Coordinates of C-alpha atoms and ligand atoms in Angstrom, one line a residue:
M215 CA 201.6 138.2 130.6
S216 CA 202.7 134.5 130.7
S217 CA 199.5 132.1 130.8
R218 CA 200.6 129.9 134.1
T219 CA 198.0 130.5 137.0
L220 CA 199.6 130.5 141.2
K221 CA 197.4 128.4 142.7
L222 CA 197.2 128.6 146.6
Y223 CA 195.1 126.7 149.0
D224 CA 192.3 128.8 150.1
S225 CA 191.3 128.2 153.9
L226 CA 187.6 129.5 152.7
S227 CA 186.4 127.3 150.4
R228 CA 189.0 124.4 151.6
T229 CA 190.5 123.9 148.2
V230 CA 193.7 124.3 146.0
K231 CA 192.0 126.6 143.4
P232 CA 193.5 129.4 140.6
L233 CA 194.2 133.0 142.0
V234 CA 192.1 134.9 140.3
T235 CA 192.2 138.8 140.4
L236 CA 189.2 141.3 140.5
E237 CA 191.0 144.0 138.1
P238 CA 193.0 141.6 135.3
G239 CA 196.8 142.1 135.6
V240 CA 196.5 143.6 139.0
L241 CA 196.6 141.6 142.9
K242 CA 195.4 143.1 145.6
F243 CA 197.0 141.5 148.9
Y244 CA 196.9 142.1 152.2
T245 CA 199.3 140.4 155.1
C246 CA 198.7 140.6 159.0
G247 CA 201.9 142.0 159.9
P248 CA 204.1 142.2 163.1
T249 CA 202.9 143.5 166.5
V250 CA 206.1 145.8 167.6
Y251 CA 206.3 145.1 171.2
S252 CA 209.3 143.1 170.5
Y253 CA 211.5 141.1 167.6
A254 CA 209.5 139.5 165.3
H255 CA 210.6 135.6 165.5
I256 CA 211.3 133.9 162.5
G257 CA 208.3 131.9 163.3
N258 CA 206.8 135.2 162.2
F259 CA 209.2 135.4 160.0
R260 CA 208.1 132.1 157.8
S261 CA 204.3 133.5 157.3
F262 CA 206.1 136.7 156.3
L263 CA 208.0 135.2 153.5
T264 CA 205.0 132.7 152.3
A265 CA 203.7 136.3 151.3
D266 CA 207.0 137.2 150.0
L267 CA 207.1 134.0 148.2
I268 CA 203.3 134.9 146.3
V269 CA 204.4 138.0 145.5
R270 CA 207.4 137.3 143.8
T271 CA 205.8 134.6 142.2
A272 CA 202.6 136.7 141.2
K273 CA 205.2 139.3 139.4
A274 CA 206.8 135.8 137.8
I275 CA 204.2 135.4 136.2
G276 CA 203.1 138.9 135.0
L277 CA 200.5 140.6 137.5
D278 CA 201.3 143.7 139.2
V279 CA 201.1 143.7 142.7
I280 CA 199.9 145.9 145.1
W281 CA 200.9 144.5 148.8
V282 CA 199.4 146.3 151.7
T283 CA 201.7 144.7 155.0
N284 CA 200.9 146.3 158.0
I285 CA 202.7 147.7 161.7
T286 CA 200.3 146.9 164.6
D287 CA 201.3 149.4 167.1
V288 CA 198.4 149.5 169.4
G289 CA 195.3 147.0 170.4
H290 CA 196.8 144.0 170.1
L291 CA 195.7 141.5 173.7
T292 CA 197.9 139.3 175.0
E293 CA 195.2 137.0 175.0
D294 CA 194.2 137.0 171.6
D295 CA 193.4 133.5 170.8
V296 CA 190.1 134.2 172.6
A297 CA 186.9 134.7 170.6
D298 CA 186.7 138.2 172.1
A299 CA 190.5 138.9 173.4
Q300 CA 191.1 139.9 176.5
G301 CA 194.1 140.6 178.6
E302 CA 196.7 143.4 178.6
D303 CA 197.9 145.3 175.6
K304 CA 200.9 143.9 174.7
M305 CA 202.8 147.0 173.9
A306 CA 201.5 148.5 177.2
K307 CA 203.0 145.0 179.1
A308 CA 206.1 145.2 176.9
L309 CA 206.7 148.6 178.7
R310 CA 206.6 147.4 181.5
S311 CA 209.1 145.0 181.2
K312 CA 213.2 144.7 181.7
E313 CA 213.1 145.3 177.7
G314 CA 210.8 148.4 178.3
E315 CA 213.1 150.0 181.1
H316 CA 215.4 151.3 177.9
F317 CA 212.4 153.1 176.2
N318 CA 210.8 156.7 178.2
N319 CA 207.3 155.7 176.2
V320 CA 205.4 153.2 174.5
W321 CA 205.7 155.4 171.2
E322 CA 209.8 154.9 171.6
L323 CA 208.9 151.1 172.0
A324 CA 207.4 150.3 168.7
E325 CA 209.7 152.5 167.3
F326 CA 212.6 150.9 168.2
Y327 CA 211.0 147.3 167.2
E328 CA 209.1 149.0 164.1
D329 CA 213.0 149.7 162.7
A330 CA 214.2 146.2 163.9
Y331 CA 211.6 144.2 162.2
K332 CA 212.4 146.6 158.7
E333 CA 215.9 145.6 159.1
D334 CA 215.3 141.9 159.4
W335 CA 213.3 142.1 156.8
Q336 CA 215.7 143.1 154.4
K337 CA 218.3 141.1 155.6
L338 CA 216.1 138.3 155.0
N339 CA 215.8 139.8 151.4
L340 CA 211.6 140.3 151.6
S341 CA 210.7 142.6 148.8
E342 CA 209.6 145.9 149.9
P343 CA 206.0 145.9 150.1
S344 CA 203.9 148.8 148.3
I345 CA 203.2 150.5 151.5
R346 CA 203.2 149.4 155.4
P347 CA 200.6 151.1 157.3
K348 CA 200.5 151.6 161.2
A349 CA 197.6 150.9 163.1
T350 CA 197.8 154.3 164.9
Q351 CA 198.2 156.3 161.9
H352 CA 194.3 155.1 161.3
V353 CA 192.5 155.6 164.0
R354 CA 190.4 158.0 162.6
E355 CA 189.1 155.2 160.4
Q356 CA 188.7 152.7 162.7
I357 CA 186.4 154.9 164.9
L358 CA 184.7 156.3 162.2
A359 CA 184.0 152.1 161.2
A360 CA 182.7 151.6 164.7
Q361 CA 180.3 154.2 164.1
T362 CA 179.2 152.9 161.0
L363 CA 178.8 149.4 162.2
I364 CA 176.5 151.1 165.4
D365 CA 174.8 152.8 162.7
K366 CA 173.9 149.9 160.6
G367 CA 172.8 147.6 163.9
F368 CA 176.3 145.6 163.7
A369 CA 177.5 146.8 166.7
Y370 CA 176.7 148.6 170.1
E371 CA 177.9 150.4 172.9
T372 CA 178.5 149.4 176.2
P373 CA 179.8 150.8 179.4
T374 CA 183.3 149.3 178.3
G375 CA 183.3 149.4 174.8
V376 CA 181.9 148.9 171.8
Y377 CA 181.2 145.4 170.4
F378 CA 180.5 143.5 167.0
K379 CA 176.9 141.8 167.1
V380 CA 177.8 138.3 166.2
E381 CA 174.4 137.4 165.7
A382 CA 173.7 140.0 163.0
F383 CA 176.5 138.2 160.7
P384 CA 174.7 135.0 160.3
D385 CA 177.7 134.5 157.9
Y386 CA 180.1 134.3 161.1
G387 CA 182.3 131.2 161.3
K388 CA 182.6 130.7 157.5
L389 CA 187.1 130.6 157.7
S390 CA 187.3 129.0 161.0
G391 CA 184.1 127.0 161.0
N392 CA 183.7 128.4 165.0
T393 CA 180.4 130.1 164.2
Q394 CA 177.8 132.1 166.7
E395 CA 175.9 128.1 168.0
K396 CA 179.3 126.8 168.9
L397 CA 181.1 129.7 170.8
R398 CA 177.9 129.9 172.4
R399 CA 178.5 126.0 173.2
G400 CA 181.5 126.7 175.0
V401 CA 184.4 125.7 171.6
R402 CA 186.2 127.9 171.9
E403 CA 186.7 130.6 175.0
V404 CA 184.9 133.5 175.3
V405 CA 185.0 137.0 177.4
Q406 CA 182.2 137.0 180.2
D407 CA 181.1 140.4 180.4
D408 CA 177.4 140.8 181.4
N409 CA 177.4 144.2 179.5
K410 CA 178.1 142.6 176.0
Q411 CA 174.2 141.2 174.1
D412 CA 175.8 137.7 173.7
Q413 CA 179.5 136.7 175.0
S414 CA 180.4 135.7 171.6
D415 CA 180.1 139.2 170.9
F416 CA 184.2 140.7 170.6
A417 CA 184.9 144.2 170.5
V418 CA 185.6 146.8 167.9
W419 CA 186.9 149.5 169.9
K420 CA 187.3 149.9 174.1
K421 CA 186.7 152.7 176.3
D422 CA 190.2 153.2 178.8
D423 CA 191.1 156.3 179.7
K424 CA 194.1 154.7 181.7
H425 CA 195.9 153.2 178.5
L426 CA 198.6 154.3 177.4
M427 CA 197.9 154.9 173.8
Q428 CA 194.6 156.3 173.8
W429 CA 192.2 158.4 171.2
F430 CA 188.9 160.5 171.9
S431 CA 186.0 159.3 170.0
P432 CA 182.2 159.6 170.2
Y433 CA 182.8 157.2 173.3
G434 CA 185.4 158.4 175.3
W435 CA 189.0 157.9 175.7
G436 CA 190.0 154.4 174.2
F437 CA 191.5 152.8 171.9
P438 CA 190.8 150.2 168.9
G439 CA 190.4 146.5 168.4
W440 CA 192.8 144.7 167.0
H441 CA 191.0 143.0 164.2
I442 CA 189.1 146.4 162.8
E443 CA 192.6 147.5 162.6
C444 CA 193.2 145.5 159.4
S445 CA 189.9 146.0 158.5
V446 CA 190.3 149.7 158.0
M447 CA 193.9 149.5 156.5
A448 CA 193.0 146.8 153.8
R449 CA 189.8 149.0 152.7
A450 CA 192.1 152.1 152.9
Y451 CA 194.7 150.9 150.6
L452 CA 192.9 148.1 148.3
G453 CA 189.6 148.9 148.0
D454 CA 186.4 147.0 149.7
T455 CA 186.9 143.4 148.1
I456 CA 190.7 142.1 148.1
D457 CA 192.0 139.1 146.0
L458 CA 194.2 137.9 148.9
H459 CA 194.6 137.8 152.5
S460 CA 197.1 135.7 154.7
G461 CA 198.6 135.5 157.7
G462 CA 199.7 132.7 160.2
E463 CA 197.8 129.6 161.2
D464 CA 196.5 131.3 164.2
N465 CA 195.1 134.1 162.9
M466 CA 192.7 132.7 161.2
F467 CA 190.4 132.5 164.2
P468 CA 189.4 135.0 165.6
H469 CA 191.4 137.9 164.0
H470 CA 190.4 137.0 159.9
E471 CA 187.2 135.5 161.5
C472 CA 186.2 138.9 162.7
E473 CA 187.8 140.9 160.1
I474 CA 185.5 139.2 157.7
A475 CA 182.4 139.8 159.5
Q476 CA 182.9 143.8 160.2
S477 CA 184.6 144.2 156.4
E478 CA 181.1 142.4 155.2
A479 CA 178.7 144.7 157.6
L480 CA 180.4 147.7 156.7
T481 CA 180.8 147.3 152.9
G482 CA 178.0 144.9 152.0
K483 CA 180.5 143.1 149.4
T484 CA 182.8 140.0 149.8
F485 CA 186.0 141.2 151.8
C486 CA 188.1 138.7 150.2
N487 CA 188.6 135.5 147.5
H488 CA 191.5 134.7 148.3
W489 CA 192.6 133.6 152.2
V490 CA 196.4 131.8 152.4
H491 CA 197.5 130.5 156.2
T492 CA 200.9 129.5 156.9
R493 CA 201.5 126.6 159.1
F494 CA 203.4 127.0 162.0
L495 CA 206.7 127.2 162.3
Q496 CA 207.3 125.0 165.1
V497 CA 210.7 124.0 167.3
N498 CA 211.0 120.0 168.9
G499 CA 207.7 119.1 167.9
E500 CA 206.1 122.7 169.7
K501 CA 205.1 126.5 167.8
M502 CA 207.6 128.5 167.9
A503 CA 206.2 131.2 170.4
K504 CA 207.4 133.9 172.0
S505 CA 205.5 133.2 175.0
A506 CA 206.7 129.5 175.1
G507 CA 209.9 130.9 175.5
N508 CA 211.2 128.5 172.4
F509 CA 211.6 131.1 170.1
Y510 CA 214.8 132.3 167.5
T511 CA 214.7 135.7 166.3
V512 CA 217.0 136.6 163.0
R513 CA 219.7 138.0 165.3
M514 CA 219.9 135.2 167.3
L515 CA 220.9 133.1 164.8
L516 CA 222.9 136.1 163.0
E517 CA 224.8 136.1 165.8
R518 CA 225.9 132.6 165.7
G519 CA 227.6 133.0 162.5
L520 CA 224.8 132.1 160.3
S521 CA 224.2 134.0 156.9
P522 CA 220.9 135.9 156.6
L523 CA 220.5 134.0 153.2
A524 CA 220.9 130.5 154.5
I525 CA 218.5 131.6 157.4
R526 CA 216.1 132.6 154.4
Y527 CA 216.6 129.7 152.6
A528 CA 216.1 127.6 155.9
L529 CA 213.1 128.9 156.2
I530 CA 211.4 128.4 153.3
A531 CA 213.1 124.6 152.7
G532 CA 209.2 123.4 153.4
Q533 CA 206.2 124.3 151.7
Y534 CA 204.0 126.8 154.0
G535 CA 200.8 124.6 154.0
K536 CA 202.6 122.0 156.5
P537 CA 204.1 122.3 159.8
Y538 CA 207.7 122.5 159.6
N539 CA 210.2 121.7 162.5
F540 CA 213.2 123.6 162.4
T541 CA 216.6 122.4 163.0
D542 CA 219.7 123.1 163.3
Q543 CA 220.5 120.4 160.2
T544 CA 218.2 122.7 158.0
L545 CA 220.4 125.2 159.1
S546 CA 223.6 123.5 158.2
D547 CA 222.1 122.1 154.8
A548 CA 220.9 126.0 153.9
E549 CA 224.2 127.3 154.4
L550 CA 225.9 124.8 152.1
N551 CA 223.6 125.3 149.4
V552 CA 223.6 129.1 149.9
E553 CA 227.4 128.6 149.2
R554 CA 226.6 126.4 146.3
Y555 CA 225.0 129.1 144.5
K556 CA 227.7 132.0 145.3
R557 CA 230.3 128.6 143.3
A558 CA 227.9 128.9 140.6
T559 CA 227.8 132.8 140.3
I560 CA 231.5 133.4 140.5
A561 CA 231.9 130.9 137.9
A562 CA 229.6 132.6 135.8
K563 CA 230.9 135.4 136.2
E564 CA 234.9 134.7 135.2
A565 CA 233.2 133.2 132.2
L566 CA 232.1 137.1 131.2
E567 CA 235.8 137.6 130.8
R568 CA 236.4 135.1 128.3
E569 CA 235.7 135.4 124.8
A570 CA 232.4 135.9 123.0
T571 CA 232.8 132.0 121.1
G572 CA 229.9 129.8 120.7
E573 CA 226.8 129.2 123.1
D574 CA 226.0 125.6 124.3
S575 CA 222.7 125.4 123.5
A576 CA 222.3 122.4 125.6
F577 CA 223.0 123.8 128.7
A578 CA 221.1 127.0 127.9
S579 CA 217.9 124.9 127.4
E580 CA 218.6 123.4 130.6
L581 CA 218.7 126.4 132.3
N582 CA 215.7 127.9 130.5
L583 CA 214.2 124.5 131.5
L584 CA 215.1 124.1 135.4
Y585 CA 213.9 127.6 135.2
Q586 CA 210.5 127.0 133.9
E587 CA 210.1 123.7 136.3
A588 CA 210.8 126.1 139.6
L589 CA 208.5 128.5 138.4
D590 CA 205.7 125.6 137.7
A591 CA 206.6 124.2 141.4
M592 CA 206.4 127.4 142.5
C593 CA 203.0 127.9 140.8
E594 CA 201.6 124.6 142.5
D595 CA 200.9 125.9 145.8
L596 CA 204.3 127.7 146.5
N597 CA 206.1 124.5 146.3
T598 CA 208.9 125.3 147.4
P599 CA 210.3 122.3 148.1
V600 CA 210.8 120.9 144.2
A601 CA 211.5 125.2 143.1
L602 CA 214.4 124.4 145.1
A603 CA 216.2 122.0 143.9
K604 CA 215.7 123.0 140.7
G605 CA 217.2 125.9 141.2
L606 CA 219.9 123.7 143.1
A607 CA 220.3 121.4 139.6
G608 CA 220.8 124.8 138.0
A609 CA 223.7 125.8 140.0
R610 CA 225.5 122.2 139.9
A611 CA 225.5 122.7 136.5
I612 CA 226.8 126.0 135.8
T613 CA 229.3 124.8 138.7
R614 CA 230.2 121.9 136.4
Q615 CA 230.7 123.9 133.5
G616 CA 233.7 125.6 135.0
D617 CA 236.2 126.6 132.9
S618 CA 234.1 125.3 129.8
M619 CA 231.8 128.3 129.7
S620 CA 232.3 130.7 127.2
K621 CA 231.0 134.0 127.4
I622 CA 227.5 133.4 126.3
D623 CA 227.3 130.7 128.7
G624 CA 228.2 132.5 131.9
E625 CA 225.6 135.3 129.9
N626 CA 223.0 132.7 130.1
A627 CA 224.2 130.9 133.5
L628 CA 223.7 134.7 135.1
T629 CA 220.4 134.9 133.5
F630 CA 219.3 132.1 135.1
L631 CA 221.0 132.9 139.1
E632 CA 219.4 136.3 138.5
K633 CA 215.8 135.1 137.6
L634 CA 216.0 132.3 139.8
N635 CA 217.0 134.9 142.5
G636 CA 213.8 137.1 141.4
L637 CA 211.4 133.6 142.3
L638 CA 213.0 132.5 145.6
G639 CA 215.5 135.4 146.7
I640 CA 218.5 133.0 147.7
V641 CA 220.9 133.8 145.0
H642 CA 221.8 137.2 146.8
S643 CA 220.4 140.4 148.2
D644 CA 221.0 144.0 148.5
Y645 CA 221.2 143.9 152.0
E646 CA 224.7 141.3 151.3
D647 CA 226.1 143.5 148.5
E648 CA 225.4 146.7 150.9
S649 CA 227.4 144.7 153.4
E650 CA 230.0 143.9 151.3
A651 CA 230.8 147.1 150.2
K652 CA 231.1 148.2 153.6
V653 CA 234.0 146.4 154.6
E654 CA 236.0 148.6 151.8
E655 CA 235.4 151.9 153.4
P656 CA 238.1 153.5 155.3
T657 CA 237.9 152.5 158.6
V658 CA 237.7 154.3 161.8
S659 CA 241.0 154.8 163.1
A660 CA 241.8 153.8 166.8
D661 CA 242.0 157.8 168.6
E662 CA 238.9 158.3 166.7
A663 CA 237.2 154.9 167.9
A664 CA 237.9 156.2 171.8
E665 CA 237.0 159.6 171.5
I666 CA 233.6 158.4 169.8
E667 CA 233.0 155.7 172.6
G668 CA 233.5 158.4 174.6
L669 CA 230.5 160.8 173.7
I670 CA 228.6 157.8 173.5
E671 CA 229.2 157.0 177.6
K672 CA 228.8 161.3 178.1
R673 CA 225.5 161.0 176.0
K674 CA 224.1 157.7 178.4
E675 CA 225.2 160.4 181.7
A676 CA 223.4 163.1 180.0
K677 CA 220.3 160.6 179.3
K678 CA 220.4 159.2 182.9
S679 CA 220.1 162.8 184.2
K680 CA 217.4 163.5 181.8
D681 CA 219.6 166.1 180.0
F682 CA 218.0 165.6 176.8
A683 CA 219.2 168.7 175.0
T684 CA 223.1 167.4 175.9
A685 CA 222.2 163.6 174.5
D686 CA 220.6 165.3 171.2
S687 CA 223.4 167.6 170.7
I688 CA 225.4 164.5 171.4
R689 CA 224.0 162.4 168.6
K690 CA 223.5 165.4 166.0
D691 CA 227.5 166.3 166.3
L692 CA 228.2 162.4 165.7
S693 CA 225.7 162.1 162.8
E694 CA 227.3 165.5 161.6
R695 CA 230.7 163.5 161.1
G696 CA 228.9 160.5 160.0
I697 CA 228.5 158.6 162.7
T698 CA 225.3 156.4 163.6
L699 CA 224.2 155.8 166.8
V700 CA 222.1 152.6 167.4
D701 CA 220.4 152.7 170.9
N702 CA 219.6 149.5 171.5
P703 CA 216.8 147.9 174.4
D704 CA 219.6 146.3 176.6
G705 CA 221.0 149.9 177.2
T706 CA 224.0 149.8 174.9
V707 CA 224.7 152.0 172.0
S708 CA 226.6 150.4 169.3
W709 CA 227.5 152.5 165.9
S710 CA 228.8 152.6 162.6
R711 CA 230.5 155.2 159.9
A712 CA 227.3 156.1 157.6
Ligands
AMP801 P1 201.9 138.8 165.7 O1 203.2 139.7 165.5 O2 201.6 138.1 167.0 O3 201.0 139.6 165.1 O4 202.7 137.7 164.4 C1 203.1 138.2 163.0 C2 202.5 137.0 162.3 O5 203.1 135.9 162.3 C3 200.9 136.6 162.5 O6 200.6 136.4 161.1 C4 201.3 135.1 163.3 O7 199.9 134.5 162.8 C5 202.3 134.6 162.6 N1 203.1 133.7 163.1 C6 202.8 133.4 164.7 N2 204.3 132.4 165.3 C7 204.2 132.1 164.0 C8 204.9 130.6 164.2 N3 205.3 130.2 164.9 N4 204.9 130.2 162.7 C9 204.3 130.6 161.5 N5 204.0 132.2 161.7 C10 203.6 132.9 163.1
ZN802 ZN1 195.8 141.0 161.1

């Protein structure tokens, strides 16, 4: 294991401090994932990228990482910045929207956007988490958690749900500063509900026998609160105390504050030792958000012809702890820099064809030093601007050597690029390698394409008249011929040969 430590700003102690793992050499890390009611936007991805960079840096300094990042598919309400969330379930609202018309039910909608999120994740070259649990797969544990909280005197049942009793947990507010006393003074909006013992209490379980996704519990039909999902999933996979938890800055309150209260009330132990929050990605100085309508999805940017690696590059070009304004200039700079890595990779690969004559040791040490400096920068609270500058200096040095590189120099150059890719993920991706490979596959003839389009049309008609047996059999026949169909929310169907 390397002697380096990874230092990260901890929102709880409000200091930059070394990341210490409870079990030596193993990092237990939880990241709040997306709510799958729509495409994740690049602001969401900036937060996920922070987590990805932590994982990459931790691995580079020799840690094993168990990384859990969840999928929220129930319980996240539209007004989620209120101390006790209110409004409609985001999933249900999405089903009633224009896009929602293309889905038969909320489960289909969730599955569609979950798949889209995973696809975007892969395109942006994020590392695969150890597990991606879904809130709906853990409802039993959430009901058990609600019951344990009641039994321990931390929660109570009302005609509308089960509520966490903030007064019973004096540490409430330690992360965000929003203590119960401040909430009582109206520092943040709370849901007025006379059934609650105190207006600052928040829902662990909501009673609702009309909800589109509902489960039976000791309190009747209903659904879990958003915060209890993450408390339960983190514990299920990582244990009572985790090393690190991340999310976007808006997650700090109420989501993470409530997670701490519930988890610590449940176990009597510290829930998490280190909290990392990504500052917002902004457009023209404002938070990028679906509700503000000023957002880009990964797909929108790809349609403009940008490469996935350039989007990734642009999103990590600003350090995660500072608000980051996203502009067209950032994107075009990123595209240029990704090209620089491509040129360096080509030059290094060409050198492999040459003879194994002497090694340029000064060149080898320069690359080694640049990688070490990039890693040092990442260990200093993920200083991506410096790490990226070091990487680029290496790419330039390789291109500058050009034809004068021997085979051994070429190998050294490729090792540098590979290690840098492991750390920052901007040199190449499996996704891009796969897309390039696909281009070489035999193309479908015009006649066959027309026939496939005809079958897709027939399937669409069958679906419209609710003849799902015919629709499914067309999909199955095409699948046996190696044709995969992708249903888009706007009703169009795209296809590809597997
Ligand atoms: P959601 O799908 O709303 O649950 O959000 C998923 C993650 O993205 C959460 O950790 C949010 O805090 C984060 N997030 C949302 N908007 C932004 C933004 N503009 N910049 C950075 N992170 C964001
Ligand atoms: Zn969460």
